[in-house]
Amino acid sequence: MRALRDGLAGVIFGQEALLDLVTVGLVARGHLLLEGLPGLGKTELVKALAALLGLDHRRVQFTPDLLPGDIVGSAILQEDADGRGRRLEFRPGPVFTNLLLADEINRATPKTQSALLEAMQERRVTAAGETRPLPDPFFVLATQNPIELEGTYPLPEAQLDRFLFKIDVGGVGPEVLERIVSARSAGRSPEPDRALDAEELNALFAAADRVHLPAAVLAYLSRVVAATHPSDPRAPEPVRTHVRFGASPRAALGIASSARAAALLAGKPNVGFDEVRQVAPAVLGHRILPDYAARLDGWDGPRLAAAALDHVPEVDGGRS
């Protein structure tokens, strides 16, 4: 994991917390959504990840005229070899890969975005009346522009829920800008060497699964997820006031798997409260649906997730 993270650090400068989350999310076998303005290195990060892992990867540039068949594939009418007839032949789309870069995913219409729902959850695609498995492993790493930019469509809640992390990619300071300009001649990023092969990646998956999740930590993360629902008695006042729908059970599963991977990166045999606090904001922020008045009062999903984390104690004093 450290070799993978260090390889990413050789391409993306000054974003240590971002690289930690990307590494953890990958080992947790989750899909990642990176949000930020154009030109901040989101696409370069995904390309570097594919090179470091040596995985097959494809890139889809999402645009308003993109169709679902452009992603999953479609049936093409073909002439038989003997020329006596025609038949429908399925041509796989770019989703049939190990690592799919969905660039500017929120520039496509919701109908096109929904073409990824089955692929992200079931790791399979149903097209032309037949269900086909996707390669293993399969990851979607998507980038999106802030919703305030012109020409963007909000992602459907069902699709947002399928992303393990939503990570905000911000700008960097002048010192980091100097490093970027010095390291990239003619604007090209350095090509990283492969850090892992398929066998080592599978070994990482297995090692993360073996990290122990203590009962007290499990109870804590469960209370945090429950506290994002306005009906929960432990919910803080901002959640009760501004949240329409809290995080789904998939959020609790995501925190557990990513906290295991974070503990593995830290060299720990078991998950602690610190790992839960490290990954929970990226897991919960995009899964909380605020009401219409929340933004007027300065509340959004990440801030409401932080309020739940701050409000819920590590140890429940009400339990015997």
Coordinates of C-alpha atoms in Angstrom, one line a residue:
M1 CA 0.0 0.0 0.0
R2 CA 2.8 2.4 0.8
A3 CA 4.5 1.7 -2.6
L4 CA 1.2 2.5 -4.3
R5 CA 0.7 5.7 -2.3
D6 CA 4.3 6.8 -2.8
G7 CA 3.9 6.2 -6.6
L8 CA 0.9 8.5 -6.6
A9 CA 2.8 11.1 -4.6
G10 CA 5.4 11.2 -7.4
V11 CA 2.7 12.4 -9.8
I12 CA 0.3 14.4 -7.6
F13 CA 2.1 16.9 -5.3
G14 CA 0.9 18.5 -2.1
Q15 CA -2.3 16.4 -1.7
E16 CA -1.3 13.9 1.0
A17 CA -4.8 13.5 2.5
L18 CA -6.3 12.9 -1.0
L19 CA -3.7 10.3 -1.8
D20 CA -4.3 8.5 1.5
L21 CA -8.0 8.3 0.7
V22 CA -7.5 7.1 -2.8
T23 CA -5.2 4.3 -1.7
V24 CA -7.5 3.3 1.1
G25 CA -10.6 3.4 -1.2
L26 CA -8.9 1.2 -3.7
V27 CA -7.9 -1.5 -1.2
A28 CA -11.4 -1.3 0.2
R29 CA -12.5 -2.2 -3.4
G30 CA -14.7 0.9 -3.7
H31 CA -15.6 3.3 -6.4
L32 CA -14.3 6.9 -6.0
L33 CA -15.8 10.2 -7.1
L34 CA -13.4 13.2 -7.3
E35 CA -14.9 16.7 -7.4
G36 CA -13.0 19.8 -8.3
L37 CA -12.5 22.5 -10.9
P38 CA -10.9 21.6 -14.2
G39 CA -7.1 21.5 -14.2
L40 CA -6.5 20.3 -10.7
G41 CA -5.0 16.9 -11.6
K42 CA -8.0 14.6 -11.1
T43 CA -7.6 12.8 -14.5
E44 CA -3.8 12.6 -14.0
L45 CA -4.4 10.9 -10.6
V46 CA -6.5 8.2 -12.2
K47 CA -4.1 7.6 -15.1
A48 CA -1.2 7.3 -12.6
L49 CA -3.2 4.8 -10.6
A50 CA -3.8 2.6 -13.6
A51 CA -0.1 2.7 -14.5
L52 CA 0.9 1.8 -10.9
L53 CA -1.4 -1.2 -10.8
G54 CA -0.8 -2.4 -14.4
L55 CA -4.5 -2.8 -14.9
D56 CA -6.4 -2.5 -18.1
H57 CA -8.1 0.9 -18.1
R58 CA -10.5 2.9 -20.4
R59 CA -11.5 6.5 -20.3
V60 CA -14.9 7.8 -21.2
Q61 CA -15.3 11.6 -21.6
F62 CA -18.9 12.3 -20.5
T63 CA -20.8 14.8 -22.7
P64 CA -24.4 15.8 -23.0
D65 CA -24.8 13.7 -26.2
L66 CA -23.3 10.5 -24.7
L67 CA -25.7 7.5 -24.8
P68 CA -25.9 4.5 -22.5
G69 CA -24.8 2.2 -25.3
D70 CA -21.6 4.2 -25.6
I71 CA -20.7 3.0 -22.2
V72 CA -22.0 -0.6 -21.8
G73 CA -21.9 -1.5 -25.5
S74 CA -24.6 -2.4 -28.0
A75 CA -25.7 -5.1 -30.5
I76 CA -24.5 -4.6 -34.0
L77 CA -26.1 -6.2 -37.1
Q78 CA -23.4 -8.3 -38.8
E79 CA -23.3 -10.3 -42.0
D80 CA -22.7 -14.1 -41.6
A81 CA -19.4 -15.4 -42.9
D82 CA -21.1 -17.2 -45.7
G83 CA -23.1 -14.1 -46.7
R84 CA -26.4 -15.9 -46.4
G85 CA -27.8 -14.0 -43.5
R86 CA -27.4 -11.5 -40.7
R87 CA -27.1 -11.7 -37.0
L88 CA -26.9 -9.4 -34.0
E89 CA -23.4 -9.4 -32.4
F90 CA -22.8 -7.6 -29.1
R91 CA -19.8 -5.2 -29.1
P92 CA -18.6 -4.6 -25.5
G93 CA -18.3 -0.9 -24.5
P94 CA -15.5 0.7 -22.5
V95 CA -17.1 -0.5 -19.2
F96 CA -15.5 -3.9 -19.8
T97 CA -12.2 -3.0 -18.2
N98 CA -10.5 -3.1 -14.8
L99 CA -10.4 0.6 -14.1
L100 CA -12.9 2.9 -15.8
L101 CA -12.2 6.6 -15.8
A102 CA -15.5 8.4 -16.1
D103 CA -14.3 11.9 -16.8
E104 CA -16.6 14.8 -16.0
I105 CA -19.4 12.3 -15.3
N106 CA -21.9 15.0 -14.4
R107 CA -21.8 16.6 -17.9
A108 CA -23.9 13.7 -19.2
T109 CA -27.7 13.3 -18.7
P110 CA -29.1 11.3 -15.8
K111 CA -30.2 8.6 -18.2
T112 CA -26.6 8.1 -19.4
Q113 CA -25.2 8.2 -15.9
S114 CA -27.6 5.5 -14.8
A115 CA -26.0 3.1 -17.3
L116 CA -23.3 2.6 -14.6
L117 CA -25.7 1.6 -11.8
E118 CA -25.6 -2.1 -12.3
A119 CA -21.9 -2.2 -13.2
M120 CA -21.0 -0.4 -10.0
Q121 CA -23.1 -2.5 -7.7
E122 CA -23.2 -5.9 -9.3
R123 CA -20.0 -5.9 -11.3
R124 CA -22.0 -7.0 -14.3
V125 CA -23.8 -5.5 -17.3
T126 CA -27.2 -6.5 -18.8
A127 CA -27.3 -5.5 -22.5
A128 CA -29.1 -6.9 -25.5
G129 CA -31.0 -9.3 -23.2
E130 CA -28.0 -10.9 -21.7
T131 CA -26.1 -10.4 -18.4
R132 CA -22.3 -10.3 -18.8
P133 CA -19.8 -10.2 -15.9
L134 CA -17.2 -7.5 -15.8
P135 CA -13.5 -8.1 -15.3
D136 CA -12.2 -8.6 -11.8
P137 CA -11.3 -6.3 -10.2
F138 CA -13.5 -3.5 -11.5
F139 CA -13.4 0.1 -10.3
V140 CA -15.0 3.3 -11.4
L141 CA -13.0 6.4 -10.7
A142 CA -15.1 9.4 -11.7
T143 CA -14.4 13.0 -11.8
Q144 CA -17.0 15.7 -11.7
N145 CA -17.1 19.5 -11.9
P146 CA -18.8 21.5 -9.1
I147 CA -22.6 21.5 -9.7
E148 CA -22.5 25.3 -9.9
L149 CA -20.6 25.2 -13.2
E150 CA -22.7 25.6 -16.3
G151 CA -23.6 22.5 -18.3
T152 CA -23.6 20.0 -15.4
Y153 CA -26.3 17.6 -14.2
P154 CA -26.6 16.4 -10.6
L155 CA -25.8 12.7 -10.1
P156 CA -28.9 10.6 -9.1
E157 CA -28.9 9.8 -5.4
A158 CA -28.8 6.0 -6.2
Q159 CA -25.6 6.5 -8.2
L160 CA -24.0 8.7 -5.5
D161 CA -24.7 6.0 -3.0
R162 CA -22.6 3.5 -5.0
F163 CA -19.5 5.6 -4.7
L164 CA -17.5 4.6 -1.6
F165 CA -15.9 8.1 -1.3
K166 CA -16.6 11.5 -2.6
I167 CA -13.4 13.5 -2.3
D168 CA -13.0 17.2 -2.9
V169 CA -9.9 18.1 -4.8
G170 CA -8.7 21.6 -4.0
G171 CA -6.0 23.9 -5.2
V172 CA -2.4 24.0 -4.0
G173 CA 0.0 26.7 -2.7
P174 CA 2.9 28.4 -4.6
E175 CA 5.5 26.0 -3.3
V176 CA 3.6 23.0 -4.7
L177 CA 3.0 24.9 -8.0
E178 CA 6.8 25.4 -8.3
R179 CA 7.3 21.6 -7.9
I180 CA 4.6 20.9 -10.5
V181 CA 6.2 23.2 -13.1
S182 CA 9.7 21.9 -12.4
A183 CA 8.7 18.3 -12.7
R184 CA 6.6 18.5 -15.8
S185 CA 8.4 19.4 -19.0
A186 CA 6.1 20.6 -21.7
G187 CA 3.2 20.0 -19.3
R188 CA 3.5 16.2 -19.4
S189 CA 3.2 14.2 -16.2
P190 CA 5.9 11.8 -15.2
E191 CA 5.2 8.1 -16.0
P192 CA 5.2 6.1 -12.8
D193 CA 6.5 2.5 -12.7
R194 CA 4.3 -0.4 -11.8
A195 CA 4.1 -0.8 -8.0
L196 CA 1.8 -3.9 -7.8
D197 CA 0.7 -6.8 -9.9
A198 CA -2.6 -8.6 -9.9
E199 CA -1.5 -11.2 -7.3
E200 CA -0.2 -8.5 -4.9
L201 CA -3.3 -6.5 -5.3
N202 CA -5.5 -9.6 -4.4
A203 CA -3.2 -10.2 -1.4
L204 CA -3.9 -6.6 -0.3
F205 CA -7.6 -7.2 -0.6
A206 CA -7.3 -10.3 1.6
A207 CA -5.1 -8.6 4.1
A208 CA -7.6 -5.7 4.5
D209 CA -10.4 -8.3 5.1
R210 CA -8.4 -9.8 8.0
V211 CA -8.0 -6.5 9.9
H212 CA -10.0 -6.9 13.1
L213 CA -13.0 -4.6 13.7
P214 CA -13.5 -4.4 17.5
A215 CA -17.1 -4.5 18.8
A216 CA -16.7 -1.0 20.4
V217 CA -15.6 0.5 17.1
L218 CA -18.3 -1.2 15.2
A219 CA -20.9 0.2 17.6
Y220 CA -19.4 3.7 17.2
L221 CA -19.5 3.7 13.5
S222 CA -23.1 2.4 13.5
R223 CA -24.2 5.2 15.9
V224 CA -22.5 7.8 13.7
V225 CA -24.4 6.5 10.6
A226 CA -27.7 6.4 12.5
A227 CA -27.1 10.0 13.8
T228 CA -27.3 11.3 10.2
H229 CA -31.0 10.5 10.2
P230 CA -33.3 13.2 11.6
S231 CA -35.5 10.7 13.4
D232 CA -32.6 9.2 15.4
P233 CA -32.6 10.3 19.1
R234 CA -28.8 10.8 18.9
A235 CA -28.9 13.1 15.9
P236 CA -27.5 16.6 16.5
E237 CA -29.7 19.6 16.1
P238 CA -28.4 20.5 12.6
V239 CA -29.3 17.0 11.3
R240 CA -32.8 17.1 12.9
T241 CA -33.4 20.6 11.3
H242 CA -31.8 20.3 7.9
V243 CA -31.7 16.7 6.7
R244 CA -34.4 15.0 4.6
F245 CA -32.7 11.6 4.3
G246 CA -29.7 10.3 6.1
A247 CA -27.0 7.8 5.0
S248 CA -27.9 4.3 3.9
P249 CA -26.8 1.0 5.4
R250 CA -24.2 0.9 2.5
A251 CA -22.5 3.8 4.3
A252 CA -21.9 1.7 7.4
L253 CA -20.5 -1.1 5.2
G254 CA -18.3 1.5 3.5
I255 CA -16.9 2.9 6.7
A256 CA -16.1 -0.6 8.0
S257 CA -14.3 -1.7 4.8
S258 CA -12.4 1.6 4.3
A259 CA -11.5 1.8 8.0
R260 CA -9.9 -1.7 7.7
A261 CA -7.9 -0.5 4.7
A262 CA -6.9 2.7 6.6
A263 CA -5.7 0.6 9.6
L264 CA -3.7 -1.6 7.2
L265 CA -2.0 1.4 5.6
A266 CA -1.1 2.6 9.2
G267 CA 0.4 -0.9 10.0
K268 CA -2.2 -1.7 12.6
P269 CA -3.8 -5.1 13.1
N270 CA -7.2 -3.7 14.2
V271 CA -9.4 -0.7 13.4
G272 CA -9.5 2.1 15.9
F273 CA -11.7 5.1 16.4
D274 CA -9.2 7.3 14.5
E275 CA -9.6 5.3 11.3
V276 CA -13.4 5.7 11.5
R277 CA -13.0 9.5 11.9
Q278 CA -10.5 9.5 9.0
V279 CA -12.8 7.9 6.4
A280 CA -16.3 8.7 7.7
P281 CA -16.5 12.3 6.2
A282 CA -15.7 11.0 2.7
V283 CA -18.2 8.1 3.1
L284 CA -21.1 10.1 4.5
G285 CA -20.9 13.6 3.0
H286 CA -22.5 12.7 -0.4
R287 CA -25.0 10.3 1.2
I288 CA -26.8 12.9 3.3
L289 CA -29.6 14.7 1.5
P290 CA -30.2 18.1 3.0
D291 CA -33.6 19.9 2.8
Y292 CA -34.2 22.9 0.5
A293 CA -33.5 25.4 3.3
A294 CA -30.1 23.9 4.4
R295 CA -28.0 25.8 1.9
L296 CA -29.6 29.1 2.9
D297 CA -28.3 28.4 6.4
G298 CA -24.9 27.3 5.2
W299 CA -25.3 23.5 5.7
D300 CA -24.4 20.9 3.1
G301 CA -23.8 17.1 3.3
P302 CA -20.2 17.2 4.4
R303 CA -20.8 19.8 7.1
L304 CA -23.8 17.8 8.4
A305 CA -21.7 14.6 8.4
A306 CA -19.1 16.5 10.5
A307 CA -21.8 17.6 12.9
A308 CA -22.8 13.9 13.4
L309 CA -19.2 12.8 13.9
D310 CA -18.6 15.6 16.5
H311 CA -21.8 14.9 18.3
V312 CA -21.6 11.1 18.7
P313 CA -19.3 9.9 21.6
E314 CA -16.8 7.0 21.0
V315 CA -18.3 5.1 23.9
D316 CA -22.0 5.1 24.4
G317 CA -22.7 5.9 28.0
G318 CA -26.2 4.5 27.8
R319 CA -24.9 0.9 27.1
S320 CA -24.3 -1.5 29.9

